[in-house]
């Protein structure tokens, strides 16, 4: 059994793209199985930076098959844009990309609803990427108004769009009125009509036709042949709709628990689980973040780590490494080995903090709280370790790291109870230390 999964252990942007790209060479197939164009994965190689949203980070290897499964939600315009951009950069995207006919399609009404609703979450806004992810997954679960990629090719497609557009228009008008956002809704909808959607989505469908395939049977055959398959997670475990900091999450199972259901492979096929975490923490959007440093420490991390969202360009909230939260994600996924990324960003701090436990209503706990309220009030208990001054971005061997950096890595490994096998000291493929 040869399945490997790469899972983000924090709130996303852990450098999954870089690690998937690094591990691709040892695999036959790379699978993106959940999420949509809310994800932004970066791969830096040969002095070039590639931004990926839907296309798996394995696309840079010619002989590797890349797959988007039925667990993904697809905005056809954004994947076409991605294919066009990559092709212009000389990356071949032909038969090496397969898109499941079961994947659900994002329509303009999903984006409109996302924008309307995100202004209204009681209290703090979720701060979604406004890519229509939540509304599309809700339609998938609700079934009646959902459309899969395969439906784009049905003779009934124009009639279905007429019907759904009418229903969505009425629903969203009512919603906008209730939210006192009629003007915003009318502006968003503009001249978009059922007819214009049929026209544009028919064009998209034609462009995407060569990629659409039965990825379920393809993957099951690959599992039977014991092919080497790498599963690329999007978002992070703490954004998981069931196991994350709900409702400040995304709308799919982005922790390790989601791989098999979304990809359509048997759980026992998964053999290696890589957990990816930064040497500190970041979060984009709303929701609790116990180790957040909304101060000059956070700003320093943001500046050094260039912590601005790949998709929305929002400044990422930054804070210290949270071993309680990461240990929870590790246990959920059954992580075997850790990739610790962006370690170079911490160079220059006199001291570094690691959160080893929470104080919740006066009680010390090493477990991530089960309720949002308790996560909100959890006070981090920090352990301090000495920093290092050296620039480590050129280091390629563990032994060549400053002693305090080695100590920091060792301590994180100890607290998490898992070996750190990869340390990333810069965005480029080459800026990697294998232990
Ligand atoms: P993903 O969503 O998990 O794939 O991560 P993103 O690509 O959104 O964010 C990670 C960012 O950090 C990207 O800009 C990467 O190029 C960059 N990056 C990756 N690894 C390192 C590293 O070790 N050091 C530094 N300084 N940057 C890194
Ligand atoms: P990658 O794969 C970081 C966050 C959004 C928001 C919440 C819900 O690059 O790690 P959504 O649009 O999904 O309904 O937004 O989830 N979010 C991410 N944060 N990295 C991502 O992806 C994210 N995808 C969604 O900021 O807080
Ligand atoms: Mg990202």
Short mmCIF file of C-alpha atoms and ligand atoms in Angstrom, two decimals:
data_model
loop_
_atom_site.label_atom_id
_atom_site.label_comp_id
_atom_site.label_asym_id
_atom_site.label_seq_id
_atom_site.Cartn_x
_atom_site.Cartn_y
_atom_site.Cartn_z
CA UNK A 1 0.00 0.00 0.00
CA UNK A 2 1.57 3.25 -1.15
CA UNK A 3 -0.65 6.22 -0.35
CA UNK A 4 1.02 9.32 1.07
CA UNK A 5 -0.91 12.35 2.31
CA UNK A 6 0.31 15.89 2.92
CA UNK A 7 -1.84 17.60 5.55
CA UNK A 8 -1.63 21.18 6.84
CA UNK A 9 -1.60 21.11 10.63
CA UNK A 10 -2.49 24.74 11.34
CA UNK A 11 -4.87 27.24 9.67
CA UNK A 12 -3.56 26.86 6.13
CA UNK A 13 -0.58 28.23 4.18
CA UNK A 14 1.89 25.89 5.87
CA UNK A 15 3.80 25.53 2.56
CA UNK A 16 1.96 22.38 1.50
CA UNK A 17 2.56 23.34 -2.13
CA UNK A 18 6.33 23.33 -1.65
CA UNK A 19 6.32 19.99 0.18
CA UNK A 20 3.98 18.31 -2.33
CA UNK A 21 6.23 19.49 -5.15
CA UNK A 22 9.24 18.01 -3.31
CA UNK A 23 7.56 14.64 -2.72
CA UNK A 24 6.05 14.37 -6.20
CA UNK A 25 9.18 12.86 -7.71
CA UNK A 26 8.65 9.68 -5.68
CA UNK A 27 5.02 9.28 -6.82
CA UNK A 28 3.01 8.30 -9.89
CA UNK A 29 -0.14 10.31 -9.17
CA UNK A 30 -0.87 13.53 -7.24
CA UNK A 31 -4.45 14.05 -6.08
CA UNK A 32 -6.18 17.25 -4.94
CA UNK A 33 -9.24 15.96 -3.12
CA UNK A 34 -11.04 18.84 -1.33
CA UNK A 35 -11.45 22.61 -1.31
CA UNK A 36 -11.41 24.85 -4.33
CA UNK A 37 -9.90 28.10 -5.50
CA UNK A 38 -9.88 29.32 -1.90
CA UNK A 39 -6.49 27.57 -1.71
CA UNK A 40 -3.30 29.23 -2.84
CA UNK A 41 -0.28 26.93 -3.07
CA UNK A 42 3.12 28.28 -4.01
CA UNK A 43 5.92 26.37 -5.71
CA UNK A 44 9.26 28.06 -6.31
CA UNK A 45 11.70 26.36 -8.61
CA UNK A 46 14.45 27.45 -10.97
CA UNK A 47 14.03 31.05 -9.85
CA UNK A 48 10.34 31.07 -10.87
CA UNK A 49 7.33 31.32 -8.57
CA UNK A 50 4.15 29.47 -9.50
CA UNK A 51 0.83 30.10 -7.75
CA UNK A 52 -1.63 27.23 -7.82
CA UNK A 53 -5.21 27.18 -6.61
CA UNK A 54 -6.86 24.03 -7.95
CA UNK A 55 -4.21 22.31 -10.01
CA UNK A 56 -2.17 19.89 -7.91
CA UNK A 57 1.36 20.97 -7.02
CA UNK A 58 2.60 17.82 -8.79
CA UNK A 59 1.99 19.40 -12.20
CA UNK A 60 5.66 20.33 -12.69
CA UNK A 61 6.69 16.70 -13.23
CA UNK A 62 5.94 15.46 -16.75
CA UNK A 63 5.25 11.83 -16.04
CA UNK A 64 3.04 12.36 -13.03
CA UNK A 65 -0.73 12.14 -13.38
CA UNK A 66 -2.55 14.97 -11.58
CA UNK A 67 -6.14 14.48 -10.51
CA UNK A 68 -8.94 16.63 -9.12
CA UNK A 69 -11.47 14.34 -7.46
CA UNK A 70 -15.19 14.67 -6.88
CA UNK A 71 -14.48 16.14 -3.45
CA UNK A 72 -13.25 19.38 -5.00
CA UNK A 73 -15.44 22.36 -5.94
CA UNK A 74 -14.51 23.90 -9.27
CA UNK A 75 -14.93 27.36 -10.63
CA UNK A 76 -14.39 26.66 -14.35
CA UNK A 77 -13.19 30.19 -15.11
CA UNK A 78 -10.51 30.00 -12.43
CA UNK A 79 -9.17 26.58 -13.44
CA UNK A 80 -9.08 27.66 -17.10
CA UNK A 81 -7.18 30.76 -16.04
CA UNK A 82 -4.74 28.60 -14.10
CA UNK A 83 -4.22 26.23 -17.03
CA UNK A 84 -3.65 29.22 -19.33
CA UNK A 85 -1.13 30.83 -16.98
CA UNK A 86 0.83 27.64 -16.44
CA UNK A 87 0.82 26.80 -20.15
CA UNK A 88 2.18 30.28 -20.91
CA UNK A 89 4.99 29.49 -18.46
CA UNK A 90 5.85 26.39 -20.47
CA UNK A 91 4.20 23.82 -18.19
CA UNK A 92 2.50 21.13 -20.24
CA UNK A 93 -1.10 20.49 -19.15
CA UNK A 94 -2.71 17.86 -21.32
CA UNK A 95 -3.54 14.29 -20.41
CA UNK A 96 -1.54 14.75 -17.23
CA UNK A 97 -4.54 16.56 -15.70
CA UNK A 98 -7.82 14.78 -15.00
CA UNK A 99 -10.92 16.41 -13.50
CA UNK A 100 -13.65 14.28 -11.99
CA UNK A 101 -17.11 14.56 -13.52
CA UNK A 102 -18.33 14.31 -9.93
CA UNK A 103 -16.69 17.55 -8.80
CA UNK A 104 -19.23 20.25 -8.02
CA UNK A 105 -19.35 23.46 -10.03
CA UNK A 106 -19.22 26.95 -8.58
CA UNK A 107 -21.62 29.42 -10.21
CA UNK A 108 -21.87 33.20 -9.79
CA UNK A 109 -24.76 32.78 -7.31
CA UNK A 110 -22.41 30.93 -4.96
CA UNK A 111 -20.04 33.89 -4.92
CA UNK A 112 -22.91 36.35 -4.42
CA UNK A 113 -24.24 34.37 -1.48
CA UNK A 114 -20.74 34.02 -0.01
CA UNK A 115 -20.33 37.81 -0.07
CA UNK A 116 -23.81 38.50 1.35
CA UNK A 117 -23.53 35.94 4.13
CA UNK A 118 -20.02 36.79 5.16
CA UNK A 119 -21.12 40.25 6.18
CA UNK A 120 -23.65 38.76 8.54
CA UNK A 121 -22.09 36.07 10.73
CA UNK A 122 -23.11 37.15 14.18
CA UNK A 123 -20.24 38.89 15.89
CA UNK A 124 -16.99 38.31 14.05
CA UNK A 125 -17.12 37.62 10.31
CA UNK A 126 -15.71 34.29 9.05
CA UNK A 127 -13.74 36.31 6.54
CA UNK A 128 -14.12 33.82 3.71
CA UNK A 129 -12.17 34.09 0.49
CA UNK A 130 -15.52 34.91 -1.23
CA UNK A 131 -14.87 32.26 -3.83
CA UNK A 132 -18.31 30.69 -3.30
CA UNK A 133 -16.87 27.66 -1.52
CA UNK A 134 -19.37 27.38 1.36
CA UNK A 135 -22.51 27.95 -0.73
CA UNK A 136 -21.33 25.43 -3.35
CA UNK A 137 -20.65 22.74 -0.72
CA UNK A 138 -24.01 23.55 0.84
CA UNK A 139 -25.74 22.96 -2.51
CA UNK A 140 -23.83 19.70 -2.83
CA UNK A 141 -25.17 18.53 0.51
CA UNK A 142 -28.62 19.99 -0.24
CA UNK A 143 -28.54 18.19 -3.63
CA UNK A 144 -31.58 19.80 -5.32
CA UNK A 145 -29.78 22.86 -6.72
CA UNK A 146 -26.34 21.34 -7.24
CA UNK A 147 -24.48 20.84 -10.49
CA UNK A 148 -21.58 18.50 -11.07
CA UNK A 149 -18.98 18.92 -13.81
CA UNK A 150 -20.64 16.06 -15.75
CA UNK A 151 -23.92 18.04 -15.77
CA UNK A 152 -22.25 20.71 -17.90
CA UNK A 153 -22.35 18.23 -20.80
CA UNK A 154 -26.01 17.24 -20.47
CA UNK A 155 -28.65 18.28 -23.02
CA UNK A 156 -30.66 19.46 -20.05
CA UNK A 157 -27.95 21.92 -18.95
CA UNK A 158 -29.56 25.12 -20.36
CA UNK A 159 -32.97 24.26 -18.89
CA UNK A 160 -31.45 23.39 -15.50
CA UNK A 161 -29.57 26.71 -15.40
CA UNK A 162 -32.77 28.60 -16.23
CA UNK A 163 -34.53 26.83 -13.38
CA UNK A 164 -31.75 27.17 -10.80
CA UNK A 165 -30.98 30.76 -11.75
CA UNK A 166 -34.62 31.70 -11.21
CA UNK A 167 -34.75 30.01 -7.79
CA UNK A 168 -31.39 31.45 -6.70
CA UNK A 169 -32.33 34.92 -7.87
CA UNK A 170 -35.52 34.85 -5.80
CA UNK A 171 -33.76 33.38 -2.77
CA UNK A 172 -30.87 35.79 -2.84
CA UNK A 173 -33.08 38.79 -3.41
CA UNK A 174 -35.00 37.81 -0.29
CA UNK A 175 -31.77 37.23 1.59
CA UNK A 176 -30.34 40.56 0.46
CA UNK A 177 -33.53 42.34 1.52
CA UNK A 178 -33.44 40.68 4.94
CA UNK A 179 -29.80 41.69 5.31
CA UNK A 180 -30.41 45.18 4.00
CA UNK A 181 -27.93 44.56 1.22
CA UNK A 182 -30.20 44.91 -1.80
CA UNK A 183 -27.95 47.50 -3.40
CA UNK A 184 -24.86 45.29 -2.95
CA UNK A 185 -26.72 42.31 -4.40
CA UNK A 186 -27.95 44.24 -7.44
CA UNK A 187 -24.43 45.50 -8.07
CA UNK A 188 -22.96 42.01 -7.83
CA UNK A 189 -25.57 40.47 -10.08
CA UNK A 190 -25.28 43.30 -12.62
CA UNK A 191 -26.24 42.10 -16.08
CA UNK A 192 -25.65 38.43 -15.31
CA UNK A 193 -28.60 36.34 -16.50
CA UNK A 194 -29.40 32.67 -16.94
CA UNK A 195 -28.66 33.08 -20.64
CA UNK A 196 -25.26 34.68 -20.05
CA UNK A 197 -24.35 31.89 -17.64
CA UNK A 198 -25.40 29.19 -20.11
CA UNK A 199 -23.29 30.88 -22.76
CA UNK A 200 -20.15 31.29 -20.64
CA UNK A 201 -20.35 27.89 -18.93
CA UNK A 202 -20.92 26.13 -22.27
CA UNK A 203 -17.66 27.68 -23.47
CA UNK A 204 -15.88 26.65 -20.27
CA UNK A 205 -17.24 23.12 -20.63
CA UNK A 206 -15.83 22.86 -24.15
CA UNK A 207 -12.40 24.01 -22.99
CA UNK A 208 -12.38 21.60 -20.05
CA UNK A 209 -13.80 18.58 -21.95
CA UNK A 210 -10.40 16.92 -22.63
CA UNK A 211 -9.65 16.83 -18.90
CA UNK A 212 -12.95 15.44 -17.61
CA UNK A 213 -12.74 11.77 -16.69
CA UNK A 214 -13.93 9.03 -14.38
CA UNK A 215 -11.25 9.62 -11.78
CA UNK A 216 -12.97 7.30 -9.29
CA UNK A 217 -12.29 4.18 -11.34
CA UNK A 218 -8.90 5.49 -12.42
CA UNK A 219 -7.84 5.85 -8.78
CA UNK A 220 -9.35 2.53 -7.71
CA UNK A 221 -7.44 0.79 -10.51
CA UNK A 222 -4.30 2.61 -9.38
CA UNK A 223 -4.89 1.43 -5.81
CA UNK A 224 -5.29 -2.17 -7.07
CA UNK A 225 -1.97 -1.84 -8.89
CA UNK A 226 -0.42 -0.36 -5.75
CA UNK A 227 0.60 2.80 -7.59
CA UNK A 228 2.33 5.50 -5.58
CA UNK A 229 -0.27 8.16 -4.91
CA UNK A 230 0.29 11.49 -3.15
CA UNK A 231 -2.77 13.22 -1.72
CA UNK A 232 -2.45 17.00 -1.49
CA UNK A 233 -4.53 18.61 1.24
CA UNK A 234 -5.79 22.16 0.93
CA UNK A 235 -6.35 24.54 3.83
CA UNK A 236 -5.35 23.28 7.29
CA UNK A 237 -6.69 20.89 9.90
CA UNK A 238 -7.93 23.69 12.16
CA UNK A 239 -10.13 24.92 9.29
CA UNK A 240 -11.84 21.49 9.04
CA UNK A 241 -15.63 21.88 9.02
CA UNK A 242 -16.09 19.11 11.62
CA UNK A 243 -12.89 19.22 13.63
CA UNK A 244 -11.68 22.81 13.32
CA UNK A 245 -12.61 26.06 15.04
CA UNK A 246 -16.21 26.00 13.74
CA UNK A 247 -17.82 28.18 12.41
CA UNK A 248 -14.52 29.91 11.56
CA UNK A 249 -13.57 27.13 9.17
CA UNK A 250 -13.84 26.21 5.52
CA UNK A 251 -16.64 23.95 4.24
CA UNK A 252 -14.75 20.70 3.71
CA UNK A 253 -12.82 18.17 5.78
CA UNK A 254 -9.40 19.73 5.48
CA UNK A 255 -7.83 17.68 8.28
CA UNK A 256 -6.42 14.19 7.78
CA UNK A 257 -9.90 12.79 8.35
CA UNK A 258 -11.03 14.02 4.93
CA UNK A 259 -8.57 12.31 2.59
CA UNK A 260 -10.30 9.03 1.90
CA UNK A 261 -13.92 10.18 1.69
CA UNK A 262 -13.11 13.04 -0.65
CA UNK A 263 -10.57 11.13 -2.75
CA UNK A 264 -12.56 7.90 -2.92
CA UNK A 265 -9.83 5.51 -1.79
CA UNK A 266 -9.95 2.97 1.04
CA UNK A 267 -8.50 4.28 4.36
CA UNK A 268 -6.07 1.38 4.61
CA UNK A 269 -4.37 2.52 1.40
CA UNK A 270 -2.84 5.48 3.24
CA UNK A 271 0.58 4.52 4.49
CA UNK A 272 2.53 7.74 5.09
CA UNK A 273 1.06 10.89 6.51
CA UNK A 274 3.20 14.02 6.38
CA UNK A 275 2.02 16.80 8.64
CA UNK A 276 3.15 20.25 7.52
CA UNK A 277 3.51 23.11 9.98
CA UNK A 278 5.24 26.45 10.10
CA UNK A 279 7.73 27.20 12.85
CA UNK A 280 5.15 29.76 14.03
CA UNK A 281 1.39 30.17 13.43
CA UNK A 282 -0.70 32.16 10.98
CA UNK A 283 -4.38 32.52 10.26
CA UNK A 284 -6.32 34.48 7.60
CA UNK A 285 -9.87 35.65 8.34
CA UNK A 286 -11.81 35.55 11.59
CA UNK A 287 -11.90 33.11 14.50
CA UNK A 288 -9.96 32.31 17.64
CA UNK A 289 -6.17 32.12 17.51
CA UNK A 290 -4.73 31.52 20.98
CA UNK A 291 -1.09 32.33 20.25
CA UNK A 292 -1.77 35.38 18.07
CA UNK A 293 0.69 38.24 18.48
CA UNK A 294 -1.23 41.32 17.41
CA UNK A 295 1.83 43.43 18.15
CA UNK A 296 5.33 44.07 16.87
CA UNK A 297 6.29 40.40 17.20
CA UNK A 298 3.44 39.45 14.86
CA UNK A 299 4.35 42.27 12.51
CA UNK A 300 7.97 41.17 12.45
CA UNK A 301 6.94 37.62 11.53
CA UNK A 302 4.57 38.99 8.86
CA UNK A 303 7.32 41.15 7.34
CA UNK A 304 9.99 38.46 7.42
CA UNK A 305 7.68 35.67 6.26
CA UNK A 306 5.85 37.84 3.71
CA UNK A 307 2.66 36.69 5.36
CA UNK A 308 0.03 38.01 3.00
CA UNK A 309 -2.69 35.76 1.56
CA UNK A 310 -1.92 34.15 -1.80
CA UNK A 311 -5.58 34.34 -2.87
CA UNK A 312 -6.97 37.47 -1.22
CA UNK A 313 -3.71 39.33 -0.41
CA UNK A 314 -5.00 39.97 3.13
CA UNK A 315 -2.31 40.31 5.81
CA UNK A 316 -2.15 37.00 7.67
CA UNK A 317 -2.53 37.13 11.45
CA UNK A 318 0.71 35.87 12.99
CA UNK A 319 1.70 34.29 16.30
CA UNK A 320 3.94 31.83 18.13
CA UNK A 321 4.09 28.09 17.46
CA UNK A 322 1.19 26.34 19.15
CA UNK A 323 2.14 22.76 20.07
CA UNK A 324 -1.31 22.13 21.62
CA UNK A 325 -3.13 22.90 18.37
CA UNK A 326 -0.61 21.11 16.15
CA UNK A 327 -0.56 18.02 18.37
CA UNK A 328 -4.36 17.86 18.03
CA UNK A 329 -4.08 18.00 14.22
CA UNK A 330 -1.35 15.33 14.29
CA UNK A 331 -3.54 12.98 16.29
CA UNK A 332 -6.54 13.57 13.99
CA UNK A 333 -4.52 12.69 10.91
CA UNK A 334 -2.31 9.96 12.38
CA UNK A 335 0.76 11.87 11.24
CA UNK A 336 3.97 9.83 10.88
CA UNK A 337 6.46 12.60 10.11
CA UNK A 338 6.57 16.37 10.24
CA UNK A 339 7.78 18.95 7.76
CA UNK A 340 8.65 22.12 9.69
CA UNK A 341 8.57 25.08 7.32
CA UNK A 342 9.57 28.75 7.26
CA UNK A 343 12.14 28.21 10.01
CA UNK A 344 14.34 30.90 8.42
CA UNK A 345 11.68 33.51 9.27
CA UNK A 346 12.52 33.13 12.98
CA UNK A 347 16.19 34.13 12.59
CA UNK A 348 17.04 37.22 14.59
CA UNK A 349 14.66 36.84 17.53
CA UNK A 350 16.44 36.90 20.92
CA UNK A 351 13.99 34.39 22.33
CA UNK A 352 11.30 32.20 20.80
CA UNK A 353 8.08 31.11 22.44
CA UNK A 354 6.37 27.76 22.01
CA UNK A 355 2.92 27.23 23.48
CA UNK A 356 3.02 23.93 25.38
CA UNK A 357 -0.36 24.04 27.14
CA UNK A 358 -3.46 26.19 27.60
CA UNK A 359 -4.89 27.67 30.74
CA UNK A 360 -8.65 27.22 30.42
CA UNK A 361 -10.64 28.65 33.33
CA UNK A 362 -7.66 28.22 35.63
CA UNK A 363 -7.00 24.63 34.59
CA UNK A 364 -3.93 23.60 32.61
CA UNK A 365 -4.69 21.48 29.56
CA UNK A 366 -2.52 20.02 26.84
CA UNK A 367 -5.57 19.14 24.74
CA UNK A 368 -7.13 21.46 22.17
CA UNK A 369 -10.51 22.48 23.63
CA UNK A 370 -13.65 20.99 22.14
CA UNK A 371 -15.74 24.17 22.26
CA UNK A 372 -15.25 27.47 20.49
CA UNK A 373 -15.78 29.36 23.71
CA UNK A 374 -12.96 27.51 25.44
CA UNK A 375 -10.63 28.02 22.49
CA UNK A 376 -11.46 31.71 22.67
CA UNK A 377 -10.62 32.05 26.34
CA UNK A 378 -7.65 29.64 26.32
CA UNK A 379 -4.53 31.42 27.56
CA UNK A 380 -1.35 30.00 26.07
CA UNK A 381 1.32 28.78 28.48
CA UNK A 382 4.66 29.42 26.87
CA UNK A 383 8.05 27.83 27.09
CA UNK A 384 10.88 30.07 26.01
CA UNK A 385 13.90 28.94 24.06
CA UNK A 386 16.92 30.97 22.91
CA UNK A 387 16.86 32.35 19.37
CA UNK A 388 19.64 32.50 16.78
CA UNK A 389 21.01 35.42 14.80
CA UNK A 390 22.36 33.66 11.70
CA UNK A 391 20.61 33.68 8.34
CA UNK A 392 19.86 29.97 7.83
CA UNK A 393 18.35 30.16 4.35
CA UNK A 394 21.55 28.78 2.82
CA UNK A 395 21.86 25.81 5.19
CA UNK A 396 21.31 22.39 3.60
CA UNK A 397 22.41 20.02 6.35
CA UNK A 398 20.86 19.65 9.79
CA UNK A 399 24.31 19.63 11.41
CA UNK A 400 25.10 23.05 9.90
CA UNK A 401 22.17 24.76 11.63
CA UNK A 402 22.91 26.98 14.66
CA UNK A 403 22.71 25.02 17.92
CA UNK A 404 19.65 26.99 19.06
CA UNK A 405 17.79 26.20 15.83
CA UNK A 406 18.58 22.49 16.31
CA UNK A 407 17.30 22.75 19.87
CA UNK A 408 14.09 24.47 18.68
CA UNK A 409 13.43 21.72 16.12
CA UNK A 410 14.19 19.00 18.67
CA UNK A 411 11.90 20.55 21.25
CA UNK A 412 9.01 20.83 18.76
CA UNK A 413 9.50 17.20 17.78
CA UNK A 414 9.50 16.20 21.45
CA UNK A 415 6.33 18.15 22.24
CA UNK A 416 4.55 16.73 19.21
CA UNK A 417 5.79 13.20 19.76
CA UNK A 418 6.73 12.79 16.08
CA UNK A 419 9.98 13.09 14.12
CA UNK A 420 10.70 16.22 12.09
CA UNK A 421 11.92 14.75 8.80
CA UNK A 422 11.95 17.86 6.63
CA UNK A 423 12.96 21.40 7.55
CA UNK A 424 12.28 24.20 5.07
CA UNK A 425 14.51 27.28 5.22
CA UNK A 426 13.27 29.18 2.17
CA UNK A 427 10.63 29.03 -0.56
CA UNK A 428 12.81 27.37 -3.20
CA UNK A 429 12.80 23.63 -3.77
CA UNK A 430 16.51 23.60 -2.96
CA UNK A 431 16.10 25.36 0.40
CA UNK A 432 15.25 22.16 2.18
CA UNK A 433 16.94 20.03 4.82
CA UNK A 434 16.09 16.34 4.95
CA UNK A 435 16.77 14.75 8.32
P1 LIG B 1 0.25 26.43 1.13
O1 LIG B 1 -1.09 27.05 0.92
O2 LIG B 1 0.29 25.56 2.32
O3 LIG B 1 0.77 25.73 -0.10
O4 LIG B 1 1.24 27.63 1.43
P2 LIG B 1 1.34 29.04 0.65
O5 LIG B 1 2.02 28.82 -0.64
O6 LIG B 1 0.02 29.72 0.63
O7 LIG B 1 2.21 29.90 1.67
C1 LIG B 1 3.52 29.57 1.97
C2 LIG B 1 4.43 30.75 1.53
O8 LIG B 1 5.70 30.60 2.11
C3 LIG B 1 4.66 30.80 0.05
O9 LIG B 1 4.83 32.14 -0.34
C4 LIG B 1 5.97 30.04 -0.12
O10 LIG B 1 6.70 30.39 -1.28
C5 LIG B 1 6.70 30.45 1.11
N1 LIG B 1 7.62 29.45 1.69
C6 LIG B 1 7.53 28.10 1.65
N2 LIG B 1 8.48 27.54 2.42
C7 LIG B 1 9.19 28.56 2.93
C8 LIG B 1 10.30 28.63 3.82
O11 LIG B 1 10.82 27.64 4.32
N3 LIG B 1 10.77 29.87 4.14
C9 LIG B 1 10.22 31.02 3.64
N4 LIG B 1 10.75 32.17 4.01
N5 LIG B 1 9.16 30.99 2.81
C10 LIG B 1 8.65 29.78 2.46
P1 LIG B 2 -4.43 26.96 1.54
O1 LIG B 2 -4.75 25.66 0.83
C1 LIG B 2 -5.51 29.91 4.55
C2 LIG B 2 -9.80 30.48 5.25
C3 LIG B 2 -10.39 31.83 4.87
C4 LIG B 2 -11.50 31.95 5.90
C5 LIG B 2 -11.99 30.50 6.02
C6 LIG B 2 -13.23 30.21 5.19
O2 LIG B 2 -3.71 27.95 0.69
O3 LIG B 2 -3.75 26.68 2.84
P2 LIG B 2 -13.62 29.84 2.59
O4 LIG B 2 -13.42 30.79 1.44
O5 LIG B 2 -12.88 28.58 2.47
O6 LIG B 2 -15.09 29.62 2.89
O7 LIG B 2 -13.05 30.66 3.87
O8 LIG B 2 -10.93 29.69 5.60
N1 LIG B 2 -9.08 29.79 4.16
C7 LIG B 2 -7.75 29.68 4.09
N2 LIG B 2 -6.78 30.22 4.88
N3 LIG B 2 -5.18 29.10 3.52
C8 LIG B 2 -6.13 28.54 2.73
O9 LIG B 2 -5.85 27.62 1.80
C9 LIG B 2 -7.48 28.86 2.98
N4 LIG B 2 -8.66 28.52 2.41
C10 LIG B 2 -9.62 29.07 3.14
O10 LIG B 2 -9.44 32.85 4.99
O11 LIG B 2 -10.95 32.30 7.15
MG1 LIG B 3 -1.94 28.95 0.76
#
